[in-house]
Short mmCIF file of C-alpha atoms in Angstrom, two decimals:
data_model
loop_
_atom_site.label_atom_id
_atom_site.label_comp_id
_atom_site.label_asym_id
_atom_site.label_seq_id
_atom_site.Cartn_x
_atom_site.Cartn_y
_atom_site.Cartn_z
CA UNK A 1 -34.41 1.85 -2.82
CA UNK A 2 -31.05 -0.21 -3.41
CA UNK A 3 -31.71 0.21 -6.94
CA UNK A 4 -31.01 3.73 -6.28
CA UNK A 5 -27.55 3.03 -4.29
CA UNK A 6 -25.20 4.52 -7.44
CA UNK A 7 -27.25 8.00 -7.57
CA UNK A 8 -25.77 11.15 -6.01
CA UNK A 9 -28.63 12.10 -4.60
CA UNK A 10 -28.93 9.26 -2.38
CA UNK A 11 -31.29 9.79 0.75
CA UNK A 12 -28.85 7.84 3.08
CA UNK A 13 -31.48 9.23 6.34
CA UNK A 14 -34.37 8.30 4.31
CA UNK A 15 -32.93 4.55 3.31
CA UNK A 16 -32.11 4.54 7.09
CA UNK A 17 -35.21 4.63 8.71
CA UNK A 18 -36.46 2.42 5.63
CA UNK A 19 -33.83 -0.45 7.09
CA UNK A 20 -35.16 0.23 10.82
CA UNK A 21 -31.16 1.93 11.80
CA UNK A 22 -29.31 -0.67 9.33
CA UNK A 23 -28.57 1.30 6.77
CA UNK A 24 -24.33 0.32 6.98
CA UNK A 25 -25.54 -3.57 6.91
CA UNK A 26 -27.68 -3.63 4.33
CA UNK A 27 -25.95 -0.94 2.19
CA UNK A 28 -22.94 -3.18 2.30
CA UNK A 29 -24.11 -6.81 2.18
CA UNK A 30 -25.44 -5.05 -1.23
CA UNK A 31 -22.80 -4.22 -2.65
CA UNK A 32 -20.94 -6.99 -1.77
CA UNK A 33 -23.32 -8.86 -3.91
CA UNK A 34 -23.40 -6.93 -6.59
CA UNK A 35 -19.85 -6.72 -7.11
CA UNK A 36 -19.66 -10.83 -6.62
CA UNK A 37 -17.09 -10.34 -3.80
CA UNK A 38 -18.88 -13.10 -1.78
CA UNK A 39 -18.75 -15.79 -4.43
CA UNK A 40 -14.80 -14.56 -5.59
CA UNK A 41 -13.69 -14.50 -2.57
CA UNK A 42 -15.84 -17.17 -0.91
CA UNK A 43 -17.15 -15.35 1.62
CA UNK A 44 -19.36 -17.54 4.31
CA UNK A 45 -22.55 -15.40 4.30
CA UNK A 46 -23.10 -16.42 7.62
CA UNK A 47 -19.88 -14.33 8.93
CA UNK A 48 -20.34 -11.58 6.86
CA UNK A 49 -23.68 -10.83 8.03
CA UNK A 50 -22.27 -11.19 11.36
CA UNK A 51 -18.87 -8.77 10.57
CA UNK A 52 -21.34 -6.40 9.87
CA UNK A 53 -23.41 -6.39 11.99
CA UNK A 54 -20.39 -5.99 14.41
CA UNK A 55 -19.21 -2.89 12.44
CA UNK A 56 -22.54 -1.14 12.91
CA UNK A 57 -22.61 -1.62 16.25
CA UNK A 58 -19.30 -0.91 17.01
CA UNK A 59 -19.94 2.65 15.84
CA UNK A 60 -21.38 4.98 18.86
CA UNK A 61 -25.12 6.17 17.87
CA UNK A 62 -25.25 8.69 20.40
CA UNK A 63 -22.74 10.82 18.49
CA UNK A 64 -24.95 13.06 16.28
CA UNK A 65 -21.97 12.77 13.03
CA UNK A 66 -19.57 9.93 13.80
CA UNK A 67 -22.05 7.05 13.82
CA UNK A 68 -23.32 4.23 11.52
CA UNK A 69 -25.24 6.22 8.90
CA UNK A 70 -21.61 8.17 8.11
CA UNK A 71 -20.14 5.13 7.59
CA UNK A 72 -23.29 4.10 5.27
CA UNK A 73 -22.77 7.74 3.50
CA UNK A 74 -19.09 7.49 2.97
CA UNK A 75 -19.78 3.35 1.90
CA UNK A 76 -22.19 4.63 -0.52
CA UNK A 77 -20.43 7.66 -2.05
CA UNK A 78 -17.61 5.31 -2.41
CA UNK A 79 -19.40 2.96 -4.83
CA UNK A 80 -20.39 5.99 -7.03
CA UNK A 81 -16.62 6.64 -6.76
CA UNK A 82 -15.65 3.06 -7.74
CA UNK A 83 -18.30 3.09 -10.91
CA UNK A 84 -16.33 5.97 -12.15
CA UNK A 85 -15.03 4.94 -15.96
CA UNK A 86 -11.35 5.46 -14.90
CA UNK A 87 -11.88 3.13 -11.54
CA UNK A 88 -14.33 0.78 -13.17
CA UNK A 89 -12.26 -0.17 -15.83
CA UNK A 90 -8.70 -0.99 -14.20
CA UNK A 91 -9.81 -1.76 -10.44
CA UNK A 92 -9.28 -5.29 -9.72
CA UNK A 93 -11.82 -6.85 -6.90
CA UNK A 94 -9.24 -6.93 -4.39
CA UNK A 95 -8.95 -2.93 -4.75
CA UNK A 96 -12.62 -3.24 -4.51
CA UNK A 97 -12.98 -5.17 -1.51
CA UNK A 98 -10.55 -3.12 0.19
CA UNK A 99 -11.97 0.56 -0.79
CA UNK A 100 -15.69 -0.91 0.24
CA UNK A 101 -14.61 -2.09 3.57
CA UNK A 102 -12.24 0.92 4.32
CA UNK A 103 -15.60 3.22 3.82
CA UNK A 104 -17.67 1.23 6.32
CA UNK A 105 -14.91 0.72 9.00
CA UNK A 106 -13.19 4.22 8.52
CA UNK A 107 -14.21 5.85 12.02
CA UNK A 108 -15.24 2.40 13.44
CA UNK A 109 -15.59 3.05 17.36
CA UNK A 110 -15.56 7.11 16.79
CA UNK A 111 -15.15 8.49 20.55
CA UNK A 112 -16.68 11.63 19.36
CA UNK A 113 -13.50 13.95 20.25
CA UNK A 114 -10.94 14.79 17.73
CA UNK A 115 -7.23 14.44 18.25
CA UNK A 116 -6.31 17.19 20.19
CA UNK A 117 -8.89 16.80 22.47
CA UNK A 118 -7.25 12.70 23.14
CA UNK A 119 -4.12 14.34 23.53
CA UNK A 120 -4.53 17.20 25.97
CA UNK A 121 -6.51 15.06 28.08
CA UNK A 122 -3.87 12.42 28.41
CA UNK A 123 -6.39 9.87 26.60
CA UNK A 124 -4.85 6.02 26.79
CA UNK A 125 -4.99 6.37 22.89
CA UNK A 126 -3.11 9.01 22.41
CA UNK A 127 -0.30 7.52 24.59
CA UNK A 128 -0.70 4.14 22.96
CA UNK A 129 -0.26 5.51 19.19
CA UNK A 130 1.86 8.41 20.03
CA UNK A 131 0.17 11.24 19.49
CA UNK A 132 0.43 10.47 15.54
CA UNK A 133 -2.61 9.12 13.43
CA UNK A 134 -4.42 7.89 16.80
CA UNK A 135 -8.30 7.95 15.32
CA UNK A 136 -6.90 6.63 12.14
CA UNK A 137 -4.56 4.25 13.76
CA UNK A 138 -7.71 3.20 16.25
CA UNK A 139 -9.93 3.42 13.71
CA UNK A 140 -7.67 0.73 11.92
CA UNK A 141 -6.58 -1.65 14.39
CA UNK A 142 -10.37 -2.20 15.77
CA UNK A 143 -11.81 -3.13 11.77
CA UNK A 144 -8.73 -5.34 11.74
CA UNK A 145 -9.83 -7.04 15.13
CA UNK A 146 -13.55 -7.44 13.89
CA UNK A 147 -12.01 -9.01 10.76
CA UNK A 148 -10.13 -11.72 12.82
CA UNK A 149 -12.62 -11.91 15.52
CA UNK A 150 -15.39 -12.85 12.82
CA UNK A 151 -13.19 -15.11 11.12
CA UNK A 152 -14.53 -13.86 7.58
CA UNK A 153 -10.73 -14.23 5.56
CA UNK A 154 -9.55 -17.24 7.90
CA UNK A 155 -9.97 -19.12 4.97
CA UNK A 156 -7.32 -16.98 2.96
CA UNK A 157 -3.78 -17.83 3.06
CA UNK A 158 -1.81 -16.24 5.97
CA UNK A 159 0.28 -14.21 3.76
CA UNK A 160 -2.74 -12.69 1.71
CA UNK A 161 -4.64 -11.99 5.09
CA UNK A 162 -1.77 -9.60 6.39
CA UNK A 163 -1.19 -8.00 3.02
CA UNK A 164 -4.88 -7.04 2.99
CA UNK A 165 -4.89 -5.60 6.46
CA UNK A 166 -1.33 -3.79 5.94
CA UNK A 167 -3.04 -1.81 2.59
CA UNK A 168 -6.43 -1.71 4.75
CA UNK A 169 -4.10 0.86 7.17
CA UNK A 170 -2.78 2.53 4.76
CA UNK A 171 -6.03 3.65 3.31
CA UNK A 172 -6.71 4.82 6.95
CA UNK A 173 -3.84 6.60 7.55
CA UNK A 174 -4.42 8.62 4.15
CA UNK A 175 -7.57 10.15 6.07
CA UNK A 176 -5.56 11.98 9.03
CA UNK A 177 -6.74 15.76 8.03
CA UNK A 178 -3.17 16.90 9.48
CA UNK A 179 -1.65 14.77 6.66
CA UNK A 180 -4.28 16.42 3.90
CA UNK A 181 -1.73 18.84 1.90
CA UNK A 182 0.79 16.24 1.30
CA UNK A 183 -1.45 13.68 0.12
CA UNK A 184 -2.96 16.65 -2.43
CA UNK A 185 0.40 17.94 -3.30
CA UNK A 186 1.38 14.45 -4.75
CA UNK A 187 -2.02 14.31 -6.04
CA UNK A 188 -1.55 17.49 -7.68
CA UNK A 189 2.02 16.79 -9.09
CA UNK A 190 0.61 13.32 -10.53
CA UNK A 191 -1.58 15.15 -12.39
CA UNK A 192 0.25 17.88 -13.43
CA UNK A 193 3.03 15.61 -15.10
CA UNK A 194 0.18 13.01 -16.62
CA UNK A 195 2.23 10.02 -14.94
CA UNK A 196 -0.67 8.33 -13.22
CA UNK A 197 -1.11 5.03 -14.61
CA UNK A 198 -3.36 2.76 -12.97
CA UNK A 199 -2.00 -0.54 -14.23
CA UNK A 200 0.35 0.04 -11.95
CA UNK A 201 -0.37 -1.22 -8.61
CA UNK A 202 0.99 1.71 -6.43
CA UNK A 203 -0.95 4.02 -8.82
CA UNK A 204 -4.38 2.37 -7.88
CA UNK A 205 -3.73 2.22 -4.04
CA UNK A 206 -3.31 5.85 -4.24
CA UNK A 207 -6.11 6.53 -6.40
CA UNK A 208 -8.10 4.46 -3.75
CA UNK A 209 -6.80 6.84 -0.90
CA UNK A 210 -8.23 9.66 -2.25
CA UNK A 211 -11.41 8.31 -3.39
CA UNK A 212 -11.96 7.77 0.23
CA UNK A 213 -10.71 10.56 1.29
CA UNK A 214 -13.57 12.40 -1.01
CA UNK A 215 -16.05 10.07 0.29
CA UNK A 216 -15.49 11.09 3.84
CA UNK A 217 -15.49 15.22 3.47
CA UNK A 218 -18.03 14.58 0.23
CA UNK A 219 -21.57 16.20 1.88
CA UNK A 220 -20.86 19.72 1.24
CA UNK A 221 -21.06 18.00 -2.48
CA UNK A 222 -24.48 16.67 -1.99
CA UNK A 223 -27.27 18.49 -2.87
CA UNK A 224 -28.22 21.10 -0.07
CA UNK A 225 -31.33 19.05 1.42
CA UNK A 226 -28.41 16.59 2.86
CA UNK A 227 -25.48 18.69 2.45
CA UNK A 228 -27.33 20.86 5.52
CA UNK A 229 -28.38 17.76 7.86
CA UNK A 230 -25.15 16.93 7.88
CA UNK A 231 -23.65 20.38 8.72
CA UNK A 232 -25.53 20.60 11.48
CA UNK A 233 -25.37 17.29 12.92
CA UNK A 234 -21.07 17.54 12.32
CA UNK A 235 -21.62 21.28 13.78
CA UNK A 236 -23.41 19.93 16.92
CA UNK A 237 -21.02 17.12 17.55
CA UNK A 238 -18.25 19.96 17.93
CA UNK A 239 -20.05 21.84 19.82
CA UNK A 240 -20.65 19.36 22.33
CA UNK A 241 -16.62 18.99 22.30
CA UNK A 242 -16.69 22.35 22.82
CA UNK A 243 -18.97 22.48 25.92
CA UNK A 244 -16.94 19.60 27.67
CA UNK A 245 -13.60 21.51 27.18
CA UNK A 246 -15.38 24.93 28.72
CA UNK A 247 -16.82 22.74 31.85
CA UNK A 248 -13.02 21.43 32.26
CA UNK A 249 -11.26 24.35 32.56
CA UNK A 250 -9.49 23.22 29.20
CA UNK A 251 -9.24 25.79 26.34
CA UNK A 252 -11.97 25.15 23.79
CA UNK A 253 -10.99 24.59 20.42
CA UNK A 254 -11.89 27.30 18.12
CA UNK A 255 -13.95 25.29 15.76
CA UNK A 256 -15.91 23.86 18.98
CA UNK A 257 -16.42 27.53 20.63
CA UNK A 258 -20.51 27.92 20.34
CA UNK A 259 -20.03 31.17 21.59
CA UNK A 260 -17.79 32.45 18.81
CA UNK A 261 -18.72 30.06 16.00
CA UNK A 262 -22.00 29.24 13.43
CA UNK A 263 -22.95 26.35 11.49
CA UNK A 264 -22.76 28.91 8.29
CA UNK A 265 -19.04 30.46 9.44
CA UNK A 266 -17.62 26.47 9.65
CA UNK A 267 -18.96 25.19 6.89
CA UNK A 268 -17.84 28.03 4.35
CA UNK A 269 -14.31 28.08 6.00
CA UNK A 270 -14.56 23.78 5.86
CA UNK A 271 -15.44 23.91 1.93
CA UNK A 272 -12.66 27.08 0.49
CA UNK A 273 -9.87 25.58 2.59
CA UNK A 274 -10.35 21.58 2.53
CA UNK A 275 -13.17 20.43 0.29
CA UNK A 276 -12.63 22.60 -2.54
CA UNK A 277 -9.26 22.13 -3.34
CA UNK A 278 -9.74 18.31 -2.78
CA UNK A 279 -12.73 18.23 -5.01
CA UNK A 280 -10.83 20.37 -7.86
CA UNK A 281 -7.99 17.93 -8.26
CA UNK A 282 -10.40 14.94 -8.12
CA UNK A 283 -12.16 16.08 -10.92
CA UNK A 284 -9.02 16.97 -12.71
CA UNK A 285 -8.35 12.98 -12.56
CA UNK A 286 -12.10 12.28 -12.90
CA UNK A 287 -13.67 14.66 -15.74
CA UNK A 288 -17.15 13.17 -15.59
CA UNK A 289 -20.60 13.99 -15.23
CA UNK A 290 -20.62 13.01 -11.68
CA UNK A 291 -17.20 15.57 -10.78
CA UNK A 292 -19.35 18.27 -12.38
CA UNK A 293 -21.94 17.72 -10.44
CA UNK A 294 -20.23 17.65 -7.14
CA UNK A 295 -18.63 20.64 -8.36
CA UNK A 296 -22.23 22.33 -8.66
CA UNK A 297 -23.30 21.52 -5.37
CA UNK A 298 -20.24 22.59 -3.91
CA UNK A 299 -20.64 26.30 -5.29
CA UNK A 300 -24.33 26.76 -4.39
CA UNK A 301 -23.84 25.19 -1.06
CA UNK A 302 -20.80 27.22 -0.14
CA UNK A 303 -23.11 30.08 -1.63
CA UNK A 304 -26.50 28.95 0.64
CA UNK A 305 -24.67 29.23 3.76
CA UNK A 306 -23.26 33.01 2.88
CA UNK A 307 -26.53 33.95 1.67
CA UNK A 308 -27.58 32.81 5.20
CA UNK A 309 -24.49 33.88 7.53
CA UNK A 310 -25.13 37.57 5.51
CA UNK A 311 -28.71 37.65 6.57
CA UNK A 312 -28.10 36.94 10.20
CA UNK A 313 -25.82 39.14 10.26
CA UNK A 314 -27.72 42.31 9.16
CA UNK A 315 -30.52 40.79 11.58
CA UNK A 316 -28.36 41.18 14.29
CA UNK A 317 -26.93 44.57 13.10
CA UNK A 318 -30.29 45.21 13.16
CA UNK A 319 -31.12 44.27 16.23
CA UNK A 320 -27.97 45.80 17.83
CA UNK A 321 -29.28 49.49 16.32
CA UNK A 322 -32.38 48.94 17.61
CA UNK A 323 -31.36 48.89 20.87
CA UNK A 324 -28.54 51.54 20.63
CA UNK A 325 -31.38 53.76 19.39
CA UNK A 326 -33.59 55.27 21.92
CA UNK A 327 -37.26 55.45 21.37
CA UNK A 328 -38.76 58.87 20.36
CA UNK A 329 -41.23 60.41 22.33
CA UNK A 330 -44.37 61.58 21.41
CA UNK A 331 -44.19 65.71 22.29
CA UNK A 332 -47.94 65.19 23.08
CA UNK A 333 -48.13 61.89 25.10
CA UNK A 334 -48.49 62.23 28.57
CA UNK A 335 -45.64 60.25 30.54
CA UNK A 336 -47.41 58.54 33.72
CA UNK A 337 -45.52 58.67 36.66
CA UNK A 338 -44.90 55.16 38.15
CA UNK A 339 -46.95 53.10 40.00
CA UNK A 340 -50.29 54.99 38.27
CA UNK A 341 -52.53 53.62 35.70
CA UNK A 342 -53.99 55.27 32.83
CA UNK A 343 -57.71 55.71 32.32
#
C-alpha cells in the first residue's frame, strides 16, 4: 500500500489497521527512505526507528482527532505537497527533512483541549508559554526533547543541531489558527506582486509553513469517504470539550456546544471561513492537477454537508408541525371513555 503513499486518495484508516496502529512509523520510516534522508544525513536506523516510535506514542490515542493517525494524515499529505513541481524542484533535503518531521510531530502530546480551554482553566501550559502559541509552543518543545532524548542528530555539529530545531519552531508556530490571516495576507501579497522566489532561502521556509499549514486543515479536501470520518471524529473531540466545560460550570465554547451545534453547521462554517481561502491562494502558487483536485473536493464536500444540514432541517420542521398539528377526528369514531376497552 506504500506504493500508494503520493495519491490523494490515500486510505490513511485503511493503511492503519493494515500496520496493526503504526501507521505514523511506518508512513515515515518510508519516506525517509525514499527521499535518502537516512543515508544523507547518516541517520543510525536504530534511533530512528526508536524516535518514532516515541513520536507515536507520545500522541494520546484516546482522543478521537488529535492522535497518531492525524499526524500520519498530515505526514502523508505533506509528501504529496513536497512532490509538487514547484517544491520538488528547488527544495533542498534539509527543507525536506524539516517539513517531514514538522508533519509527524505537529500536535505531538495533543491534550485534547484547545487554547482557551488551557487558559481559562489556569492550565500549567498556559502559564508556562504565556498564553501565546502554547499547543504550538508545546507541541514544539516536546518533538525537540524526543529529538535530543533519542540522540538521532547528536552526530551533527552543535551549531547545525540548533539551527534545525530553531526553523523546526517556526514551522510550528506558523500553525497557531489565531495567527491564520497574517500568515495568508503575506501569502496573498507574495503572490499578488510575483516576488516569491524560492532560491531564496526565506522564500522556501515560508513556502514550507504553508504547505503544512494545508496539510493540517487538508480533509475537507479529501474525497468525502475520508473527508466525513474525519469531521466527525474532529466534531466529537469538541464535543467532548464541550461536555467537560458544561459539567464545570465554565461557559462552553460555541463550537463545542452539542446542544446548539452539528457536524454539518461546523464543517461548512470551518471550510468558507478557513479552508477555502487557504486552499485558493495555495493553488494560486501551486496551479496543478493536484490544487484542482483539492479544489473539487472542497466544493462537493462543502456542498454534501448542506445537502445534509437542509434535509435535517425540513425533517425537523417536519417533525415540529407534526406535533403543533392536532390529529383530526373521525366524525364517526366512537371516543372510549378511559379505562374501557373496545370490543
Amino acid at each position: 500500500m506504500l506504493q500508494k503513499v503520493g495519491n490523494w486518495n490515500f486510505d490513511i484508516f485503511l493503511f492503519d489497521r493494515l500496520t496493526n496502529g503504526n501507521s505514523l512509523v511506518n508512513l515515515t520510516f518510508h519516506l525517509f527512505n525514499t527521499y535518502g534522508l537516512i543515508e544523507l544525513f547518516q541517520l543510525d536506523m536504530v534511533k530512528l526507528r526508536r524516535f518514532l516510535v516515541m513520536i507515536q506514542e507520545d500522541y494520546h490515542c484516546q482522543n478521537p482527532y488529535h492522535n497518531a493517525v492525524h499526524a500520519a494524515d498530515v505526514t502523508q499529505a505533506m509528501y504529496c505537497y513536497l512532490q509538487e513541481p514547484k517544491l520538488a524542484e528547488t527544495l533542498t533535503s534539509c527543507d525536506i527533512l524539516l517539513g517531514l518531521l514538522a508533519a509527524a510531530t505537529h500536535d505531538l502530546d495533543h491534550p485534547g483541549v484547545n487554547q482557551p480551554f488551557l487558559i481559562k482553566t489556569d492550565h500549567y501550559l498556559a502559564a508556562l508559554y504565556k498564553n501565546s502559541s502554547v499547543l504550538e509552543n508545546y507541541h514544539w518543545k516536546s518533538a525537540v526533547g524526543l529529538l535530543r532524548e533519542s540522540d538521532l542528530l547528536s552526530h551533527l555539529p552543535t551549531e547545525d543541531k540548533l539551527n534545525m530545531e530553531e526553523r523546526l519552531g517556526s514551522l510550528f508556530l506558523a500553525m497557531d489558527i489565531s495567527r491564520q490571516n497574517d500568515y495568508l495576507s503575506e501569502f496573498r501579497t507574495h503572490l499578488d506582486k510575483g516576488e516569491l522566489c524560492l532560491t531564496n532561502g526565506g522564500h522556501r521556509h515560508f513556502i514550507l509553513q504553508m504547505a503544512l499549514k494545508c496539510a493540517d486543515i487538508c480533509n475537507p479536501c479529501r474525497p468525502w469517504k475520508l473527508s466525513k470520518q474525519w469531521s466527525e471524529k474532529v466534531t466529537e473531540e469538541f464535543f467532548h470539550q464541550g461536555d467537560i466545560e458544561r459539567k464545570h460550570n465554565l461557559e462552553v465554547t460555541p463550537l463545542c456546544d452539542r446542544q446548539s451545534n452539528s457536524v454539518a453547521n461546523i464543517q461548512i462554517g470551518f471550510m468558507a471561513y478557513v479552508v477555502e481561502p487557504l486552499f485558493v491562494e495555495w493553488s494560486r502558487f501551486s496551479d496543478t492537477r493536484l490544487s484542482m483536485t483539492m479544489m473539487s473536493h472542497l466544493s462537493l464536500n462543502k456542498q454534501g454537508w448542506k445537502e445534509g444540514k437542509d434535509k435535517q432541517q425540513a425533517s425537523s420542521s417536519r417533525v415540529s408541525e407534526e406535533q403543533r398539528t392536532p390529529a383530526t377526528k373521525d366524525s364517526n369514531s366512537k371516543v372510549l371513555p378511559q379505562g374501557s376497552k373496545g370490543s
